[in-house]
mmCIF file of C-alpha atoms in Angstrom:
data_model
loop_
_atom_site.group_PDB
_atom_site.id
_atom_site.type_symbol
_atom_site.label_atom_id
_atom_site.label_comp_id
_atom_site.label_asym_id
_atom_site.label_seq_id
_atom_site.Cartn_x
_atom_site.Cartn_y
_atom_site.Cartn_z
ATOM 1 C CA MET A 1 91.490 98.219 111.659
ATOM 2 C CA LEU A 2 95.262 98.921 111.316
ATOM 3 C CA LYS A 3 94.806 100.682 107.890
ATOM 4 C CA ARG A 4 92.120 102.915 109.398
ATOM 5 C CA CYS A 5 94.537 103.835 112.228
ATOM 6 C CA ILE A 6 97.241 104.632 109.829
ATOM 7 C CA LEU A 7 95.042 106.833 107.698
ATOM 8 C CA LEU A 8 93.905 108.800 110.824
ATOM 9 C CA HIS A 9 97.630 109.300 111.465
ATOM 10 C CA CYS A 10 98.021 110.721 107.993
ATOM 11 C CA LEU A 11 95.221 113.040 108.515
ATOM 12 C CA PHE A 12 96.710 114.272 111.718
ATOM 13 C CA PHE A 13 99.970 114.971 109.923
ATOM 14 C CA ALA A 14 98.070 116.906 107.114
ATOM 15 C CA LEU A 15 96.483 119.112 109.787
ATOM 16 C CA PHE A 16 99.769 119.428 111.676
ATOM 17 C CA GLY A 17 102.109 120.094 108.773
ATOM 18 C CA SER A 18 100.357 121.717 105.991
ATOM 19 C CA GLY A 19 100.215 125.346 107.216
ATOM 20 C CA PRO A 20 98.127 128.138 105.528
ATOM 21 C CA VAL A 21 97.908 128.131 101.667
ATOM 22 C CA GLN A 22 99.654 131.169 100.169
ATOM 23 C CA ALA A 23 98.946 132.845 97.024
ATOM 24 C CA GLU A 24 101.770 133.156 94.518
ATOM 25 C CA PRO A 25 103.727 136.439 95.023
ATOM 26 C CA THR A 26 103.318 139.125 92.328
ATOM 27 C CA ASN A 27 107.089 139.311 91.804
ATOM 28 C CA SER A 28 107.667 135.498 91.664
ATOM 29 C CA PRO A 29 111.159 134.266 91.014
ATOM 30 C CA SER A 30 112.432 133.403 87.538
ATOM 31 C CA GLY A 31 112.911 129.900 86.192
ATOM 32 C CA LYS A 32 116.657 130.238 86.722
ATOM 33 C CA GLN A 33 116.119 131.253 90.297
ATOM 34 C CA LEU A 34 113.638 128.429 90.921
ATOM 35 C CA PHE A 35 116.055 125.828 89.314
ATOM 36 C CA ARG A 36 118.760 127.058 91.616
ATOM 37 C CA GLU A 37 116.534 126.738 94.673
ATOM 38 C CA HIS A 38 114.790 123.411 93.949
ATOM 39 C CA CYS A 39 116.946 121.560 91.362
ATOM 40 C CA ALA A 40 120.562 122.562 91.371
ATOM 41 C CA THR A 41 121.407 120.775 94.600
ATOM 42 C CA CYS A 42 120.891 117.374 92.819
ATOM 43 C CA HIS A 43 121.284 118.127 89.140
ATOM 44 C CA GLY A 44 124.104 120.704 89.316
ATOM 45 C CA PRO A 45 123.794 124.448 88.799
ATOM 46 C CA SER A 46 124.077 124.012 84.949
ATOM 47 C CA GLY A 47 122.195 120.765 84.808
ATOM 48 C CA ARG A 48 125.384 118.605 84.267
ATOM 49 C CA GLY A 49 124.277 116.115 87.023
ATOM 50 C CA GLY A 50 125.399 115.203 90.505
ATOM 51 C CA ILE A 51 123.095 113.245 92.891
ATOM 52 C CA GLY A 52 120.470 113.633 90.233
ATOM 53 C CA LEU A 53 120.746 112.733 86.523
ATOM 54 C CA PRO A 54 122.311 115.071 84.061
ATOM 55 C CA LEU A 55 119.664 117.226 82.115
ATOM 56 C CA HIS A 56 122.042 119.322 80.036
ATOM 57 C CA LEU A 57 122.379 116.644 77.375
ATOM 58 C CA GLU A 58 121.499 117.644 73.757
ATOM 59 C CA ASP A 59 119.999 114.165 73.037
ATOM 60 C CA PHE A 60 117.714 114.534 75.910
ATOM 61 C CA LEU A 61 116.713 118.230 75.372
ATOM 62 C CA ARG A 62 115.910 117.662 71.755
ATOM 63 C CA ILE A 63 113.108 115.107 72.573
ATOM 64 C CA ALA A 64 111.981 116.204 76.102
ATOM 65 C CA ASP A 65 109.193 118.740 75.532
ATOM 66 C CA ARG A 66 107.883 121.189 77.973
ATOM 67 C CA GLN A 67 104.998 118.976 79.006
ATOM 68 C CA TYR A 68 107.440 116.019 79.877
ATOM 69 C CA LEU A 69 109.675 118.366 82.029
ATOM 70 C CA MET A 70 106.570 119.802 83.831
ATOM 71 C CA GLU A 71 105.039 116.388 84.631
ATOM 72 C CA THR A 72 108.505 115.206 85.732
ATOM 73 C CA ILE A 73 108.828 118.106 88.219
ATOM 74 C CA LYS A 74 105.193 117.571 89.341
ATOM 75 C CA HIS A 75 105.390 113.831 90.019
ATOM 76 C CA GLY A 76 109.091 113.310 90.611
ATOM 77 C CA ARG A 77 110.219 109.670 90.775
ATOM 78 C CA PRO A 78 108.512 107.962 93.783
ATOM 79 C CA GLY A 79 111.108 105.736 95.587
ATOM 80 C CA ARG A 80 113.913 107.419 94.007
ATOM 81 C CA VAL A 81 116.015 110.452 94.805
ATOM 82 C CA MET A 82 113.751 112.770 92.685
ATOM 83 C CA PRO A 83 110.878 114.264 94.911
ATOM 84 C CA GLY A 84 107.618 115.444 93.431
ATOM 85 C CA PHE A 85 106.971 119.222 93.601
ATOM 86 C CA ALA A 86 103.215 119.172 93.152
ATOM 87 C CA HIS A 87 102.665 120.679 96.698
ATOM 88 C CA LEU A 88 105.714 122.937 96.619
ATOM 89 C CA LEU A 89 105.585 124.703 93.178
ATOM 90 C CA THR A 90 102.607 126.012 91.348
ATOM 91 C CA ARG A 91 101.860 124.957 87.761
ATOM 92 C CA THR A 92 103.291 128.318 86.555
ATOM 93 C CA GLU A 93 106.464 127.868 88.586
ATOM 94 C CA ARG A 94 106.957 124.438 87.086
ATOM 95 C CA GLY A 95 106.552 125.907 83.639
ATOM 96 C CA ARG A 96 109.283 128.552 84.288
ATOM 97 C CA ILE A 97 111.625 125.784 85.368
ATOM 98 C CA ALA A 98 110.856 123.803 82.287
ATOM 99 C CA ASP A 99 111.349 126.869 80.073
ATOM 100 C CA PHE A 100 114.797 127.551 81.737
ATOM 101 C CA ILE A 101 115.886 123.866 81.101
ATOM 102 C CA GLU A 102 114.779 123.982 77.482
ATOM 103 C CA GLY A 103 116.872 127.149 77.163
ATOM 104 C CA TRP A 104 119.937 125.009 77.161
ATOM 105 C CA GLN A 105 119.006 123.297 73.848
ATOM 106 C CA LYS A 106 121.148 124.266 70.978
ATOM 107 C CA GLY A 107 119.818 122.289 67.935
ATOM 108 C CA PRO A 108 116.310 122.016 66.702
ATOM 109 C CA GLU A 109 113.801 119.794 68.280
ATOM 110 C CA ALA A 110 114.008 116.215 67.091
ATOM 111 C CA GLU A 111 111.016 114.844 65.216
ATOM 112 C CA LEU A 112 109.486 112.245 67.466
ATOM 113 C CA PRO A 113 108.800 108.779 65.756
ATOM 114 C CA GLU A 114 105.562 107.149 65.325
ATOM 115 C CA VAL A 115 104.719 104.242 67.622
ATOM 116 C CA GLY A 116 102.833 101.305 66.180
ATOM 117 C CA GLU A 117 101.138 98.488 68.027
ATOM 118 C CA GLY A 118 103.533 96.337 69.930
ATOM 119 C CA SER A 119 103.614 93.005 71.784
ATOM 120 C CA ALA A 120 104.404 93.388 75.465
ATOM 121 C CA ASP A 121 105.240 89.716 75.835
ATOM 122 C CA HIS A 122 107.912 89.959 72.998
ATOM 123 C CA GLY A 123 109.085 93.265 74.547
ATOM 124 C CA ALA A 124 109.745 91.499 77.760
ATOM 125 C CA GLU A 125 112.107 89.184 76.068
ATOM 126 C CA LEU A 126 113.879 92.178 74.365
ATOM 127 C CA PHE A 127 114.072 94.039 77.467
ATOM 128 C CA GLU A 128 115.856 91.264 79.199
ATOM 129 C CA ARG A 129 118.404 90.915 76.388
ATOM 130 C CA ASN A 130 119.084 94.647 75.682
ATOM 131 C CA CYS A 131 118.051 96.784 78.684
ATOM 132 C CA ALA A 132 117.875 94.797 81.938
ATOM 133 C CA GLY A 133 121.612 94.753 82.386
ATOM 134 C CA CYS A 134 121.500 98.568 82.970
ATOM 135 C CA HIS A 135 117.851 99.450 84.011
ATOM 136 C CA GLY A 136 117.262 96.324 86.183
ATOM 137 C CA TYR A 137 115.365 93.195 85.454
ATOM 138 C CA LYS A 138 112.053 94.806 86.108
ATOM 139 C CA GLY A 139 113.045 98.354 85.129
ATOM 140 C CA GLN A 140 113.691 99.294 88.680
ATOM 141 C CA GLY A 141 116.815 101.419 87.774
ATOM 142 C CA GLY A 142 120.449 101.211 88.922
ATOM 143 C CA THR A 143 121.373 101.360 92.608
ATOM 144 C CA GLN A 144 121.289 104.939 93.774
ATOM 145 C CA PRO A 145 124.238 106.664 95.537
ATOM 146 C CA LYS A 146 123.807 107.793 99.195
ATOM 147 C CA ALA A 147 125.909 110.754 98.760
ATOM 148 C CA ALA A 148 127.680 113.073 96.309
ATOM 149 C CA PRO A 149 129.090 112.805 93.760
ATOM 150 C CA GLY A 150 125.868 110.799 93.231
ATOM 151 C CA HIS A 151 124.883 109.588 89.821
ATOM 152 C CA ILE A 152 128.075 110.805 88.411
ATOM 153 C CA THR A 153 130.476 108.273 89.888
ATOM 154 C CA GLY A 154 134.210 108.309 89.979
ATOM 155 C CA LYS A 155 134.207 106.705 86.602
ATOM 156 C CA LYS A 156 131.807 109.418 85.313
ATOM 157 C CA ALA A 157 129.143 106.817 84.735
ATOM 158 C CA VAL A 158 125.535 107.767 84.988
ATOM 159 C CA VAL A 159 123.366 105.383 87.062
ATOM 160 C CA PRO A 160 120.550 104.172 84.777
ATOM 161 C CA PRO A 161 117.234 105.616 85.768
ATOM 162 C CA ALA A 162 114.138 103.629 86.814
ATOM 163 C CA LEU A 163 111.674 103.098 83.924
ATOM 164 C CA ASN A 164 109.217 101.114 85.976
ATOM 165 C CA ASN A 165 108.253 104.140 88.053
ATOM 166 C CA SER A 166 104.865 105.821 88.224
ATOM 167 C CA GLY A 167 106.468 109.236 87.782
ATOM 168 C CA PHE A 168 108.475 108.388 84.629
ATOM 169 C CA LEU A 169 105.480 106.639 83.143
ATOM 170 C CA ALA A 170 103.102 109.712 83.848
ATOM 171 C CA ALA A 171 105.597 112.097 82.222
ATOM 172 C CA ALA A 172 106.965 110.113 79.255
ATOM 173 C CA SER A 173 104.976 109.529 76.114
ATOM 174 C CA ASP A 174 105.374 106.458 73.953
ATOM 175 C CA ALA A 175 107.209 108.675 71.308
ATOM 176 C CA PHE A 176 109.616 109.903 73.833
ATOM 177 C CA ILE A 177 110.457 106.379 75.024
ATOM 178 C CA LYS A 178 111.031 105.222 71.438
ATOM 179 C CA ALA A 179 113.013 108.362 70.453
ATOM 180 C CA THR A 180 115.297 107.596 73.374
ATOM 181 C CA MET A 181 115.944 104.043 71.941
ATOM 182 C CA LEU A 182 116.678 105.523 68.565
ATOM 183 C CA ARG A 183 118.910 108.419 69.655
ATOM 184 C CA GLY A 184 120.490 107.156 72.873
ATOM 185 C CA ARG A 185 122.142 109.671 75.102
ATOM 186 C CA GLU A 186 125.542 110.743 74.175
ATOM 187 C CA GLY A 187 127.670 111.253 77.250
ATOM 188 C CA THR A 188 125.955 108.410 79.023
ATOM 189 C CA PRO A 189 125.997 104.586 78.812
ATOM 190 C CA MET A 190 122.704 104.791 76.932
ATOM 191 C CA ARG A 191 123.645 103.993 73.242
ATOM 192 C CA ALA A 192 121.436 104.383 70.126
ATOM 193 C CA TYR A 193 119.554 101.344 69.003
ATOM 194 C CA GLY A 194 118.284 102.825 65.761
ATOM 195 C CA GLY A 195 121.082 101.388 63.419
ATOM 196 C CA ALA A 196 120.515 98.845 60.830
ATOM 197 C CA GLU A 197 122.063 96.205 62.909
ATOM 198 C CA GLU A 198 120.355 97.082 66.160
ATOM 199 C CA LEU A 199 116.557 96.978 66.945
ATOM 200 C CA THR A 200 114.055 96.945 64.183
ATOM 201 C CA ASP A 201 111.110 99.438 64.345
ATOM 202 C CA GLN A 202 108.695 96.682 65.450
ATOM 203 C CA GLN A 203 110.940 95.507 68.190
ATOM 204 C CA MET A 204 111.211 99.063 69.555
ATOM 205 C CA ASN A 205 107.346 99.132 69.417
ATOM 206 C CA ASP A 206 107.331 95.922 71.470
ATOM 207 C CA LEU A 207 109.722 97.379 74.027
ATOM 208 C CA VAL A 208 107.455 100.496 74.341
ATOM 209 C CA ALA A 209 104.429 98.206 74.886
ATOM 210 C CA TYR A 210 106.277 96.351 77.541
ATOM 211 C CA ILE A 211 107.511 99.405 79.374
ATOM 212 C CA ARG A 212 103.983 100.872 79.042
ATOM 213 C CA SER A 213 102.478 97.711 80.624
ATOM 214 C CA TRP A 214 104.156 98.627 83.996
ATOM 215 C CA GLY A 215 101.741 101.589 84.332
ATOM 216 C CA GLN A 216 98.920 99.208 84.941
ATOM 217 C CA GLY A 217 100.345 98.500 88.281
ATOM 218 C CA VAL A 218 100.689 100.983 91.277
ATOM 219 C CA ASP A 219 104.226 102.103 92.532
ATOM 220 C CA PRO A 220 104.263 100.931 96.143
ATOM 221 C CA LEU A 221 105.986 104.219 97.062
ATOM 222 C CA ALA A 222 103.156 106.398 95.714
ATOM 223 C CA LYS A 223 100.691 105.236 98.367
ATOM 224 C CA PRO A 224 100.282 106.647 101.910
ATOM 225 C CA VAL A 225 101.044 103.237 103.335
ATOM 226 C CA ILE A 226 103.851 101.031 102.271
ATOM 227 C CA GLU A 227 102.772 97.294 102.359
ATOM 228 C CA VAL A 228 104.460 94.081 101.528
ATOM 229 C CA ARG A 229 102.628 90.698 101.949
ATOM 230 C CA SER A 230 104.220 87.442 102.617
ATOM 231 C CA ASP A 231 103.381 83.736 102.583
ATOM 232 C CA LEU A 232 105.739 83.250 105.729
ATOM 233 C CA PRO A 233 104.070 82.693 109.091
ATOM 234 C CA MET A 234 104.450 85.635 111.531
ATOM 235 C CA ASP A 235 106.784 83.855 113.866
ATOM 236 C CA GLU A 236 109.153 83.163 110.955
ATOM 237 C CA LEU A 237 108.851 86.634 109.259
ATOM 238 C CA ILE A 238 109.410 88.839 112.413
ATOM 239 C CA PRO A 239 112.967 87.421 113.129
ATOM 240 C CA MET A 240 113.839 87.923 109.451
ATOM 241 C CA LEU A 241 112.436 91.444 109.630
ATOM 242 C CA LYS A 242 114.610 92.236 112.599
ATOM 243 C CA MET A 243 117.746 90.941 110.726
ATOM 244 C CA SER A 244 116.844 93.049 107.744
ATOM 245 C CA ILE A 245 116.492 96.179 109.895
ATOM 246 C CA ASN A 246 119.881 95.679 111.362
ATOM 247 C CA SER A 247 121.430 95.016 107.959
ATOM 248 C CA HIS A 248 120.266 98.437 106.889
ATOM 249 C CA ASN A 249 122.085 100.079 109.841
ATOM 250 C CA PHE A 250 119.107 100.849 111.920
ATOM 251 C CA VAL A 251 119.146 100.156 115.645
ATOM 252 C CA PHE A 252 116.196 98.032 116.686
ATOM 253 C CA ILE A 253 114.429 99.434 119.629
ATOM 254 C CA ARG A 254 111.571 97.230 120.851
ATOM 255 C CA GLN A 255 108.714 95.005 119.694
ATOM 256 C CA GLN A 256 105.173 95.514 121.156
ATOM 257 C CA THR A 257 101.505 94.606 120.198
ATOM 258 C CA LEU A 258 99.059 97.259 119.112
ATOM 259 C CA TYR A 259 96.809 96.320 122.098
ATOM 260 C CA GLU A 260 99.431 96.113 124.660
ATOM 261 C CA GLY A 261 98.354 97.824 127.992
ATOM 262 C CA LEU A 262 94.627 97.442 127.436
ATOM 263 C CA PRO A 263 92.643 95.893 130.207
ATOM 264 C CA PRO A 264 92.021 92.098 130.140
ATOM 265 C CA ALA A 265 88.304 92.689 129.517
ATOM 266 C CA ALA A 266 88.965 94.735 126.223
ATOM 267 C CA LYS A 267 88.194 92.854 123.033
ATOM 268 C CA LYS A 268 91.375 91.723 121.302
ATOM 269 C CA PRO A 269 91.854 90.067 117.975
ATOM 270 C CA ASP A 270 92.846 86.389 117.681
ATOM 271 C CA SER A 271 96.054 87.382 115.867
ATOM 272 C CA PRO A 272 97.825 90.539 117.406
ATOM 273 C CA VAL A 273 99.366 93.305 115.581
ATOM 274 C CA HIS A 274 103.066 93.428 116.288
ATOM 275 C CA ILE A 275 104.842 96.797 115.978
ATOM 276 C CA LEU A 276 108.542 96.827 115.456
ATOM 277 C CA GLN A 277 110.298 100.173 116.347
ATOM 278 C CA PHE A 278 113.732 101.012 115.135
ATOM 279 C CA CYS A 279 115.928 104.183 114.415
ATOM 280 C CA SER A 280 118.899 105.499 112.776
ATOM 281 C CA PHE A 281 120.162 108.184 114.949
ATOM 282 C CA GLY A 282 122.277 109.834 112.269
ATOM 283 C CA LEU A 283 119.202 110.198 109.997
ATOM 284 C CA LEU A 284 117.141 111.359 112.935
ATOM 285 C CA ASP A 285 119.542 114.113 113.795
ATOM 286 C CA LYS A 286 119.689 115.308 110.190
ATOM 287 C CA ALA A 287 115.854 115.193 109.834
ATOM 288 C CA LEU A 288 115.122 117.112 113.036
ATOM 289 C CA LYS A 289 117.616 119.759 111.971
ATOM 290 C CA VAL A 290 115.610 120.357 108.908
ATOM 291 C CA ASP A 291 112.258 120.386 110.600
ATOM 292 C CA GLU A 292 111.415 119.354 114.238
ATOM 293 C CA ARG A 293 107.905 118.299 113.217
ATOM 294 C CA VAL A 294 109.174 115.090 111.636
ATOM 295 C CA GLY A 295 109.470 113.753 115.143
ATOM 296 C CA ALA A 296 105.659 113.225 114.931
ATOM 297 C CA PHE A 297 106.226 110.173 112.985
ATOM 298 C CA LEU A 298 109.476 108.921 114.509
ATOM 299 C CA PRO A 299 110.947 106.558 115.378
ATOM 300 C CA CYS A 300 110.478 104.327 112.405
ATOM 301 C CA GLN A 301 108.236 101.445 112.805
ATOM 302 C CA ILE A 302 106.817 98.581 110.844
ATOM 303 C CA SER A 303 103.528 96.749 111.759
ATOM 304 C CA VAL A 304 103.001 93.057 111.187
ATOM 305 C CA TYR A 305 99.741 91.298 111.184
ATOM 306 C CA ARG A 306 97.754 88.459 109.599
ATOM 307 C CA GLU A 307 95.172 89.259 106.919
ATOM 308 C CA GLY A 308 93.450 86.954 104.337
ATOM 309 C CA GLY A 309 95.765 83.937 105.251
ATOM 310 C CA ARG A 310 98.926 85.917 104.603
ATOM 311 C CA THR A 311 101.352 87.967 106.814
ATOM 312 C CA VAL A 312 101.331 91.687 106.198
ATOM 313 C CA MET A 313 104.138 94.104 106.739
ATOM 314 C CA SER A 314 103.070 97.873 106.630
ATOM 315 C CA ALA A 315 104.477 101.297 107.462
ATOM 316 C CA ILE A 316 103.339 104.961 107.114
ATOM 317 C CA ASN A 317 105.050 106.313 103.900
ATOM 318 C CA PRO A 318 107.121 109.279 104.826
ATOM 319 C CA LYS A 319 107.601 110.051 101.130
ATOM 320 C CA ALA A 320 103.716 110.614 100.733
ATOM 321 C CA LEU A 321 103.671 112.810 103.816
ATOM 322 C CA SER A 322 106.746 114.968 103.261
ATOM 323 C CA PRO A 323 105.182 117.316 100.826
ATOM 324 C CA LEU A 324 102.943 118.571 103.601
ATOM 325 C CA PHE A 325 105.895 120.187 105.201
ATOM 326 C CA HIS A 326 106.866 122.397 102.270
ATOM 327 C CA LYS A 327 110.516 121.752 102.534
ATOM 328 C CA PRO A 328 112.216 120.170 99.399
ATOM 329 C CA GLU A 329 115.349 119.185 101.514
ATOM 330 C CA LEU A 330 112.995 117.213 103.783
ATOM 331 C CA GLU A 331 111.448 115.368 100.808
ATOM 332 C CA LEU A 332 115.007 113.992 100.021
ATOM 333 C CA PHE A 333 115.340 112.575 103.461
ATOM 334 C CA CYS A 334 111.706 111.119 103.453
ATOM 335 C CA SER A 335 112.487 109.631 99.928
ATOM 336 C CA LEU A 336 115.451 107.781 101.255
ATOM 337 C CA VAL A 337 113.623 106.538 104.554
ATOM 338 C CA SER A 338 110.669 105.354 102.275
ATOM 339 C CA GLU A 339 112.974 103.405 100.064
ATOM 340 C CA LYS A 340 114.661 101.817 103.075
ATOM 341 C CA TYR A 341 111.346 100.739 104.496
ATOM 342 C CA LEU A 342 110.378 98.955 101.252
ATOM 343 C CA ARG A 343 113.822 97.226 100.858
ATOM 344 C CA ILE A 344 113.771 96.124 104.633
ATOM 345 C CA MET A 345 110.248 94.513 104.052
ATOM 346 C CA GLN A 346 111.323 92.974 100.716
ATOM 347 C CA GLU A 347 114.474 91.474 101.990
ATOM 348 C CA ALA A 348 112.735 90.047 104.984
ATOM 349 C CA ASN A 349 110.344 88.202 102.504
ATOM 350 C CA PHE A 350 113.221 87.119 100.285
#
């Protein structure tokens, strides 16, 4: 019942926020202009990095082909700072941006390695020893900055990207992943593992198999609804959820049930759906200045209910809805809120 209600809400936002579909102008902007408008704010005007990762790196440019760049622009990195532009840019426009980025490359394209069959189980052990210290124990990436200078910190250290991410896995080929291990990224903490005393060819194949195995799951921030299930009973989980909301600098507003206000004769479930409403007034102010329509799904709220013997926490995913508003700066805000939703729920279930 709750899921159906949420999906109906999503349909409402689609009708409310999508606007008319416009054909691409005859005199459409160049790749440089499109990069400046959609990418430079995060990646820097010359691709040297900022809130977003640096792109103007020779080791990256020599192995990142046009298809990888276009897929990255299309899918983004769900749950991270990088928004997807599938609804904002046409395929032709994404291609122009990719061509502009490729124009920074100075040397010839690197020959990508062959990838043989690997053991995901052995790769998991290798990942824990060699990669988890930077990329996270499950490949979730380093902690993202909340403001500029962003990924480039005061120590000029690049925050390691998320590998266990639907956007990355959709864009990166097995050969690209292995080539990154072989070559590393000069100018970042990512060193080359292709030396004689580093990883063997088979070990790199095992790592590729393990990283690729993550693609069999679904990124929780790629769905219209964010959902976390818990074995805790509802009366124990809700107080933990309130504490987690407060710990993320949100103001708790109120708790109510989905059927509150209905007449006594109305049929109600044995286990009510509790709705927790909360808000960050600073984020709210910034979002409304970008587009007043975001008020349609504010304040923030998480629903808690019982299903299949477990307690479920769920919320509408702002990240999945933001492309409907056709504003890149709003996508950055919605990505942040979606990530906070997920962290709040996960920490309440810790």
